PDB file of C-alpha atoms and ligand atoms in Angstrom:
ATOM      1  CA  MET A  12       0.000   0.000   0.000  1.00 94.00           C
ATOM      2  CA  ARG A  13       2.891   2.345   0.841  1.00 97.00           C
ATOM      3  CA  VAL A  14       4.611   1.884  -2.510  1.00 97.00           C
ATOM      4  CA  LEU A  15       1.309   1.832  -4.362  1.00 96.00           C
ATOM      5  CA  TRP A  16       0.413   5.216  -2.849  1.00 97.00           C
ATOM      6  CA  LEU A  17       3.813   6.566  -3.871  1.00 98.00           C
ATOM      7  CA  LEU A  18       3.551   5.231  -7.434  1.00 98.00           C
ATOM      8  CA  THR A  19       0.131   6.845  -7.723  1.00 97.00           C
ATOM      9  CA  GLU A  20       1.435  10.222  -6.489  1.00 98.00           C
ATOM     10  CA  LEU A  21       4.437   9.969  -8.799  1.00 98.00           C
ATOM     11  CA  ASP A  22       2.061   9.307 -11.689  1.00 96.00           C
ATOM     12  CA  ALA A  23       4.510   6.594 -12.730  1.00 95.00           C
ATOM     13  CA  PRO A  24       3.334   3.916 -15.147  1.00 95.00           C
ATOM     14  CA  PHE A  25       3.136   0.576 -13.334  1.00 96.00           C
ATOM     15  CA  GLU A  26       1.505  -2.819 -13.273  1.00 97.00           C
ATOM     16  CA  LEU A  27       0.445  -4.214  -9.937  1.00 94.00           C
ATOM     17  CA  ALA A  28       0.984  -7.937  -9.251  1.00 93.00           C
ATOM     18  CA  ILE A  29      -1.023  -9.096  -6.241  1.00 89.00           C
ATOM     19  CA  HIS A  30       0.372 -12.126  -4.403  1.00 88.00           C
ATOM     20  CA  ALA A  31      -1.416 -14.270  -1.864  1.00 86.00           C
ATOM     21  CA  PHE A  32      -0.139 -13.586   1.638  1.00 82.00           C
ATOM     22  CA  ASP A  33       0.907 -17.173   2.225  1.00 87.00           C
ATOM     23  CA  ALA A  34       3.655 -19.747   1.634  1.00 90.00           C
ATOM     24  CA  SER A  35       3.661 -18.934  -2.078  1.00 92.00           C
ATOM     25  CA  LEU A  36       5.836 -15.945  -1.148  1.00 93.00           C
ATOM     26  CA  ARG A  37       8.545 -18.577  -0.585  1.00 93.00           C
ATOM     27  CA  ASP A  38       8.262 -19.982  -4.120  1.00 94.00           C
ATOM     28  CA  PRO A  39      11.603 -19.871  -5.965  1.00 95.00           C
ATOM     29  CA  GLN A  40      10.099 -17.575  -8.585  1.00 93.00           C
ATOM     30  CA  PHE A  41       9.058 -14.984  -6.005  1.00 94.00           C
ATOM     31  CA  LEU A  42      12.298 -15.442  -4.035  1.00 96.00           C
ATOM     32  CA  SER A  43      14.211 -14.472  -7.171  1.00 94.00           C
ATOM     33  CA  CYS A  44      12.454 -11.053  -6.926  1.00 94.00           C
ATOM     34  CA  SER A  45      12.563 -10.698  -3.156  1.00 96.00           C
ATOM     35  CA  PRO A  46      15.046 -13.088  -1.510  1.00 96.00           C
ATOM     36  CA  ALA A  47      13.404 -13.057   1.938  1.00 95.00           C
ATOM     37  CA  GLY A  48       9.991 -13.688   0.371  1.00 95.00           C
ATOM     38  CA  ARG A  49       8.608 -10.306   1.428  1.00 94.00           C
ATOM     39  CA  VAL A  50       6.375  -7.723  -0.134  1.00 94.00           C
ATOM     40  CA  PRO A  51       6.679  -5.136  -1.490  1.00 95.00           C
ATOM     41  CA  ALA A  52       9.004  -6.060  -4.335  1.00 97.00           C
ATOM     42  CA  LEU A  53       9.580  -3.897  -7.381  1.00 97.00           C
ATOM     43  CA  GLU A  54      10.711  -4.886 -10.845  1.00 97.00           C
ATOM     44  CA  MET A  55      11.939  -1.867 -12.808  1.00 97.00           C
ATOM     45  CA  ASP A  56      14.009  -1.676 -15.971  1.00 94.00           C
ATOM     46  CA  GLY A  57      14.840  -5.394 -15.623  1.00 94.00           C
ATOM     47  CA  ASP A  58      16.115  -5.148 -12.037  1.00 96.00           C
ATOM     48  CA  TYR A  59      14.463  -6.245  -8.787  1.00 97.00           C
ATOM     49  CA  TYR A  60      14.288  -4.262  -5.576  1.00 98.00           C
ATOM     50  CA  PHE A  61      12.902  -4.938  -2.118  1.00 97.00           C
ATOM     51  CA  GLU A  62      12.557  -2.929   1.145  1.00 98.00           C
ATOM     52  CA  SER A  63       9.904  -0.241   0.982  1.00 98.00           C
ATOM     53  CA  GLY A  64      12.252   2.509   2.227  1.00 98.00           C
ATOM     54  CA  ALA A  65      14.840   1.728  -0.437  1.00 98.00           C
ATOM     55  CA  ILE A  66      12.127   1.358  -3.086  1.00 98.00           C
ATOM     56  CA  THR A  67      10.826   4.805  -2.098  1.00 98.00           C
ATOM     57  CA  GLU A  68      14.257   6.369  -2.508  1.00 98.00           C
ATOM     58  CA  ILE A  69      14.810   4.585  -5.837  1.00 98.00           C
ATOM     59  CA  LEU A  70      11.413   5.606  -7.246  1.00 98.00           C
ATOM     60  CA  CYS A  71      11.791   9.239  -6.161  1.00 98.00           C
ATOM     61  CA  GLU A  72      15.152   9.373  -7.957  1.00 98.00           C
ATOM     62  CA  ARG A  73      13.791   7.637 -11.044  1.00 97.00           C
ATOM     63  CA  PHE A  74      10.693   9.897 -11.216  1.00 98.00           C
ATOM     64  CA  PRO A  75      11.888  13.272  -9.875  1.00 97.00           C
ATOM     65  CA  GLN A  76       9.265  15.360 -11.697  1.00 97.00           C
ATOM     66  CA  ARG A  77       6.722  15.356  -8.846  1.00 97.00           C
ATOM     67  CA  GLY A  78       9.312  16.513  -6.309  1.00 98.00           C
ATOM     68  CA  LEU A  79       8.493  13.835  -3.742  1.00 98.00           C
ATOM     69  CA  GLY A  80      12.149  13.072  -3.027  1.00 98.00           C
ATOM     70  CA  ARG A  81      14.810  15.379  -1.676  1.00 98.00           C
ATOM     71  CA  PRO A  82      18.022  14.900  -3.679  1.00 97.00           C
ATOM     72  CA  LEU A  83      21.568  15.194  -2.353  1.00 97.00           C
ATOM     73  CA  GLY A  84      22.265  18.835  -1.571  1.00 97.00           C
ATOM     74  CA  ASP A  85      18.641  19.642  -0.706  1.00 98.00           C
ATOM     75  CA  LEU A  86      18.439  21.253   2.741  1.00 97.00           C
ATOM     76  CA  ASP A  87      15.567  18.956   3.684  1.00 97.00           C
ATOM     77  CA  ARG A  88      17.275  15.724   2.583  1.00 98.00           C
ATOM     78  CA  PRO A  89      18.446  14.644   6.066  1.00 98.00           C
ATOM     79  CA  ASP A  90      14.952  15.157   7.507  1.00 97.00           C
ATOM     80  CA  TRP A  91      13.419  13.462   4.476  1.00 98.00           C
ATOM     81  CA  LEU A  92      15.528  10.363   5.120  1.00 98.00           C
ATOM     82  CA  VAL A  93      14.818  10.361   8.847  1.00 98.00           C
ATOM     83  CA  TRP A  94      11.033  10.608   8.556  1.00 98.00           C
ATOM     84  CA  LEU A  95      10.813   8.313   5.551  1.00 98.00           C
ATOM     85  CA  HIS A  96      12.613   5.547   7.422  1.00 98.00           C
ATOM     86  CA  PHE A  97      10.814   6.259  10.697  1.00 98.00           C
ATOM     87  CA  ALA A  98       7.871   4.572   8.963  1.00 98.00           C
ATOM     88  CA  GLU A  99       9.544   1.233   9.651  1.00 98.00           C
ATOM     89  CA  THR A 100       9.862   1.992  13.373  1.00 98.00           C
ATOM     90  CA  VAL A 101       6.113   2.552  13.536  1.00 98.00           C
ATOM     91  CA  THR A 102       5.570  -0.539  11.399  1.00 98.00           C
ATOM     92  CA  GLN A 103       7.556  -2.830  13.688  1.00 97.00           C
ATOM     93  CA  HIS A 104       5.095  -2.159  16.515  1.00 96.00           C
ATOM     94  CA  VAL A 105       2.114  -2.683  14.220  1.00 94.00           C
ATOM     95  CA  VAL A 106       3.605  -6.003  13.075  1.00 93.00           C
ATOM     96  CA  ALA A 107       4.085  -7.099  16.688  1.00 93.00           C
ATOM     97  CA  LEU A 108       0.404  -6.366  17.327  1.00 90.00           C
ATOM     98  CA  VAL A 109      -0.730  -8.071  14.130  1.00 86.00           C
ATOM     99  CA  LEU A 110       1.237 -11.204  14.953  1.00 86.00           C
ATOM    100  CA  HIS A 111       0.112 -11.221  18.555  1.00 85.00           C
ATOM    101  CA  TYR A 112      -3.528 -11.186  17.516  1.00 80.00           C
ATOM    102  CA  GLN A 113      -3.061 -13.404  14.479  1.00 77.00           C
ATOM    103  CA  VAL A 114      -0.765 -16.061  15.874  1.00 77.00           C
ATOM    104  CA  CYS A 115      -1.552 -16.244  19.587  1.00 81.00           C
ATOM    105  CA  PRO A 116      -4.720 -18.008  20.696  1.00 83.00           C
ATOM    106  CA  ALA A 117      -6.713 -15.617  22.927  1.00 82.00           C
ATOM    107  CA  GLU A 118      -5.712 -17.420  26.134  1.00 88.00           C
ATOM    108  CA  GLU A 119      -2.019 -17.115  25.294  1.00 87.00           C
ATOM    109  CA  ARG A 120      -2.023 -13.394  24.592  1.00 86.00           C
ATOM    110  CA  SER A 121       0.067 -11.265  26.878  1.00 88.00           C
ATOM    111  CA  GLN A 122      -1.509  -8.071  28.154  1.00 89.00           C
ATOM    112  CA  THR A 123       1.967  -6.934  29.170  1.00 92.00           C
ATOM    113  CA  LEU A 124       3.229  -7.271  25.618  1.00 91.00           C
ATOM    114  CA  LEU A 125       0.127  -5.624  24.131  1.00 90.00           C
ATOM    115  CA  ASP A 126       0.417  -2.696  26.578  1.00 91.00           C
ATOM    116  CA  ARG A 127       4.082  -2.339  25.797  1.00 94.00           C
ATOM    117  CA  GLU A 128       3.557  -2.267  22.036  1.00 94.00           C
ATOM    118  CA  LEU A 129       0.685   0.217  22.359  1.00 94.00           C
ATOM    119  CA  ALA A 130       2.856   2.437  24.570  1.00 95.00           C
ATOM    120  CA  SER A 131       5.616   2.261  21.941  1.00 96.00           C
ATOM    121  CA  LEU A 132       3.156   3.259  19.235  1.00 96.00           C
ATOM    122  CA  ARG A 133       2.036   6.251  21.297  1.00 96.00           C
ATOM    123  CA  GLN A 134       5.668   7.221  21.822  1.00 98.00           C
ATOM    124  CA  CYS A 135       6.047   7.175  18.019  1.00 98.00           C
ATOM    125  CA  PHE A 136       2.926   9.364  17.711  1.00 98.00           C
ATOM    126  CA  ALA A 137       4.510  11.742  20.260  1.00 98.00           C
ATOM    127  CA  ALA A 138       7.634  11.947  18.082  1.00 98.00           C
ATOM    128  CA  ILE A 139       5.526  12.860  15.054  1.00 98.00           C
ATOM    129  CA  GLU A 140       3.520  15.356  17.137  1.00 97.00           C
ATOM    130  CA  GLY A 141       6.761  16.998  18.245  1.00 96.00           C
ATOM    131  CA  ARG A 142       7.914  17.334  14.669  1.00 97.00           C
ATOM    132  CA  LEU A 143       4.604  18.744  13.457  1.00 97.00           C
ATOM    133  CA  SER A 144       4.490  21.193  16.378  1.00 94.00           C
ATOM    134  CA  THR A 145       7.863  22.730  15.476  1.00 87.00           C
ATOM    135  CA  PRO A 146       7.162  26.450  15.096  1.00 81.00           C
ATOM    136  CA  VAL A 147       7.908  27.208  11.455  1.00 80.00           C
ATOM    137  CA  GLU A 148       5.817  29.176   9.025  1.00 76.00           C
ATOM    138  CA  ASN A 149       4.495  26.137   7.192  1.00 76.00           C
ATOM    139  CA  ARG A 150       4.309  22.879   9.102  1.00 86.00           C
ATOM    140  CA  ASP A 151       1.473  21.237   7.190  1.00 95.00           C
ATOM    141  CA  TYR A 152       3.785  18.357   6.313  1.00 97.00           C
ATOM    142  CA  LEU A 153       6.813  16.660   7.847  1.00 97.00           C
ATOM    143  CA  LEU A 154       9.213  18.795   5.836  1.00 97.00           C
ATOM    144  CA  THR A 155       9.399  22.570   5.753  1.00 93.00           C
ATOM    145  CA  SER A 156       9.601  22.350   1.957  1.00 95.00           C
ATOM    146  CA  GLY A 157       6.216  20.638   1.711  1.00 96.00           C
ATOM    147  CA  PHE A 158       4.585  17.310   0.908  1.00 98.00           C
ATOM    148  CA  SER A 159       6.997  14.482   0.140  1.00 98.00           C
ATOM    149  CA  ALA A 160       7.381  10.726   0.032  1.00 98.00           C
ATOM    150  CA  ALA A 161       8.158  10.883   3.765  1.00 98.00           C
ATOM    151  CA  ASP A 162       4.527  11.898   4.405  1.00 98.00           C
ATOM    152  CA  ILE A 163       3.386   8.959   2.298  1.00 98.00           C
ATOM    153  CA  ALA A 164       5.605   6.375   3.999  1.00 98.00           C
ATOM    154  CA  LEU A 165       4.906   7.532   7.530  1.00 98.00           C
ATOM    155  CA  GLY A 166       1.257   8.262   6.774  1.00 98.00           C
ATOM    156  CA  GLN A 167       0.770   4.691   5.601  1.00 97.00           C
ATOM    157  CA  ALA A 168       2.439   3.347   8.752  1.00 97.00           C
ATOM    158  CA  VAL A 169       0.113   5.519  10.858  1.00 97.00           C
ATOM    159  CA  TRP A 170      -2.838   4.207   8.826  1.00 94.00           C
ATOM    160  CA  MET A 171      -1.891   0.681   9.943  1.00 93.00           C
ATOM    161  CA  ALA A 172      -1.260   1.786  13.525  1.00 94.00           C
ATOM    162  CA  LEU A 173      -4.715   3.356  13.748  1.00 92.00           C
ATOM    163  CA  HIS A 174      -6.212  -0.125  13.686  1.00 88.00           C
ATOM    164  CA  TYR A 175      -4.859  -0.405  17.249  1.00 88.00           C
ATOM    165  CA  ALA A 176      -4.273   3.047  18.691  1.00 91.00           C
ATOM    166  CA  SER A 177      -5.962   6.413  18.405  1.00 92.00           C
ATOM    167  CA  LEU A 178      -4.545   9.875  17.749  1.00 96.00           C
ATOM    168  CA  GLU A 179      -6.390  11.303  20.728  1.00 95.00           C
ATOM    169  CA  GLY A 180      -4.008  13.720  22.430  1.00 96.00           C
ATOM    170  CA  PHE A 181      -2.012  14.273  19.227  1.00 97.00           C
ATOM    171  CA  PRO A 182      -3.920  17.100  17.482  1.00 97.00           C
ATOM    172  CA  GLU A 183      -1.198  18.144  15.031  1.00 97.00           C
ATOM    173  CA  THR A 184      -0.674  14.528  13.967  1.00 98.00           C
ATOM    174  CA  ALA A 185      -4.416  14.018  13.561  1.00 97.00           C
ATOM    175  CA  ALA A 186      -4.649  17.166  11.383  1.00 97.00           C
ATOM    176  CA  TRP A 187      -1.634  16.072   9.292  1.00 98.00           C
ATOM    177  CA  TYR A 188      -3.045  12.559   8.912  1.00 98.00           C
ATOM    178  CA  SER A 189      -6.385  13.914   7.792  1.00 98.00           C
ATOM    179  CA  ARG A 190      -4.628  16.312   5.374  1.00 98.00           C
ATOM    180  CA  ILE A 191      -2.556  13.623   3.654  1.00 98.00           C
ATOM    181  CA  THR A 192      -5.252  10.967   3.579  1.00 97.00           C
ATOM    182  CA  SER A 193      -7.718  13.345   1.958  1.00 97.00           C
ATOM    183  CA  ARG A 194      -5.579  13.216  -1.190  1.00 97.00           C
ATOM    184  CA  GLU A 195      -7.140  11.338  -4.096  1.00 96.00           C
ATOM    185  CA  SER A 196      -4.038   9.153  -4.325  1.00 96.00           C
ATOM    186  CA  PHE A 197      -4.703   7.764  -0.847  1.00 95.00           C
ATOM    187  CA  ALA A 198      -8.287   6.830  -1.631  1.00 94.00           C
ATOM    188  CA  ALA A 199      -7.041   5.033  -4.743  1.00 93.00           C
ATOM    189  CA  CYS A 200      -4.738   2.814  -2.660  1.00 92.00           C
ATOM    190  CA  GLU A 201      -6.667   2.109   0.511  1.00 87.00           C
ATOM    191  CA  PRO A 202      -7.757  -1.552   0.500  1.00 82.00           C
ATOM    192  CA  LEU A 203     -11.442  -1.999  -0.243  1.00 74.00           C
ATOM    193  CA  PRO A 204     -13.583  -3.149   2.678  1.00 67.00           C
ATOM    194  CA  GLY A 205     -13.211  -6.903   2.955  1.00 62.00           C
ATOM    195  CA  ARG A 206      -9.776  -6.916   1.340  1.00 64.00           C
ATOM    196  CA  GLY A 207      -6.341  -6.575   2.801  1.00 66.00           C
ATOM    197  CA  LEU A 208      -4.784  -7.689   6.041  1.00 67.00           C
ATOM    198  CA  PHE A 209      -6.852  -5.521   8.381  1.00 67.00           C
ATOM    199  CA  GLN A 210     -10.229  -7.140   7.905  1.00 60.00           C
ATOM    200  CA  GLU A 211     -12.569  -9.099  10.022  1.00 54.00           C
ATOM    201  CA  GLY A 212     -11.844 -12.801   9.817  1.00 48.00           C
ATOM    202  CA  VAL A 213      -8.122 -12.441   9.177  1.00 48.00           C
ATOM    203  CA  PHE A 214      -7.479 -11.814  12.846  1.00 47.00           C
ATOM    204  CA  PRO A 215      -9.504 -10.288  15.649  1.00 48.00           C
ATOM    205  CA  LEU A 216      -9.115  -6.568  16.066  1.00 52.00           C
ATOM    206  CA  PRO A 217      -9.576  -4.837  19.405  1.00 54.00           C
ATOM    207  CA  ALA A 218     -13.136  -3.537  19.745  1.00 50.00           C
ATOM    208  CA  ALA A 219     -11.953   0.091  19.791  1.00 47.00           C
ATOM    209  CA  PRO A 220      -8.617   1.775  19.313  1.00 51.00           C
ATOM    210  CA  GLY A 221      -6.800   1.121  22.565  1.00 46.00           C
ATOM    211  CA  THR A 222      -4.785   3.473  24.689  1.00 39.00           C
ATOM    212  CA  PRO A 223      -2.421   2.017  27.254  1.00 37.00           C
TER     213      PRO A 223
HETATM  214  N1  GSH B 310      11.129  -3.736   6.066  1.00 62.22           N
HETATM  215  C1  GSH B 310      10.457  -4.392   4.945  1.00 62.22           C
HETATM  216  C2  GSH B 310       9.401  -5.317   5.507  1.00 62.22           C
HETATM  217  C3  GSH B 310       8.894  -6.290   4.475  1.00 62.22           C
HETATM  218  C4  GSH B 310       7.929  -7.255   5.111  1.00 62.22           C
HETATM  219  O1  GSH B 310       8.222  -7.860   6.146  1.00 62.22           O
HETATM  220  N2  GSH B 310       6.746  -7.416   4.493  1.00 62.22           N
HETATM  221  C5  GSH B 310       5.746  -8.286   5.058  1.00 62.22           C
HETATM  222  C6  GSH B 310       4.368  -7.717   4.782  1.00 62.22           C
HETATM  223  S1  GSH B 310       4.179  -6.097   5.351  1.00 62.22           S
HETATM  224  C7  GSH B 310       5.788  -9.625   4.371  1.00 62.22           C
HETATM  225  O2  GSH B 310       5.992  -9.676   3.179  1.00 62.22           O
HETATM  226  N3  GSH B 310       5.561 -10.699   5.101  1.00 62.22           N
HETATM  227  C8  GSH B 310       5.464 -11.982   4.489  1.00 62.22           C
HETATM  228  C9  GSH B 310       6.049 -13.055   5.319  1.00 62.22           C
HETATM  229  O3  GSH B 310       6.704 -12.743   6.326  1.00 62.22           O
HETATM  230  O4  GSH B 310       5.824 -14.216   4.956  1.00 62.22           O
HETATM  231  C10 GSH B 310       9.854  -3.344   4.008  1.00 62.22           C
HETATM  232  O5  GSH B 310       9.593  -2.221   4.459  1.00 62.22           O
HETATM  233  O6  GSH B 310       9.679  -3.629   2.822  1.00 62.22           O
END
């Protein structure tokens, strides 16, 4: 979803190959594209790439016209890299929660672990809130220079996190999230109800976004 959103914003021509989220990701053919059997994987100009952060950097360099990357020499490049890759920090806590609900039978779930992961997610939200509260003239997006692939990457990670935690108490983050997800490109990439990993039947979701 993260790379799909980026490709849509970049207006890059692409074909989407949807793979089942199962053992077929370990088939030799798929492993030749992504050696750890993970999605996303990108085939471009005859080469294969994996890791969403790296794919984001590669695509922004390959399709610079939309200005979603920050090339070497750009004042915002260090911050672009930091916030782009912070998406994976948020994601690691979402993955822990997904696995805990998906893999653990209810009686084996650990409230301690769930509380800890939710607290970590809220600490990540606090980091984003701090960034978005920095007093500069224009702080609508993560970078002073405006919307970028960092907003996409981190916004998608927050989208996943919001299946478990709420943005209550993080007003700037909530406003930023609403700003970036109101873009047409987001609507085009959000999984349809009943599709995707975060759906009823794949694994039980908490009744309401939890706060530790
Ligand atoms: N850090 C990697 C994570 C890739 C990853 O673990 N993808 C998960 C789905 S989000 C996956 O393919 N899991 C399949 C599996 O573990 O079998 C990235 O950002 O691309």
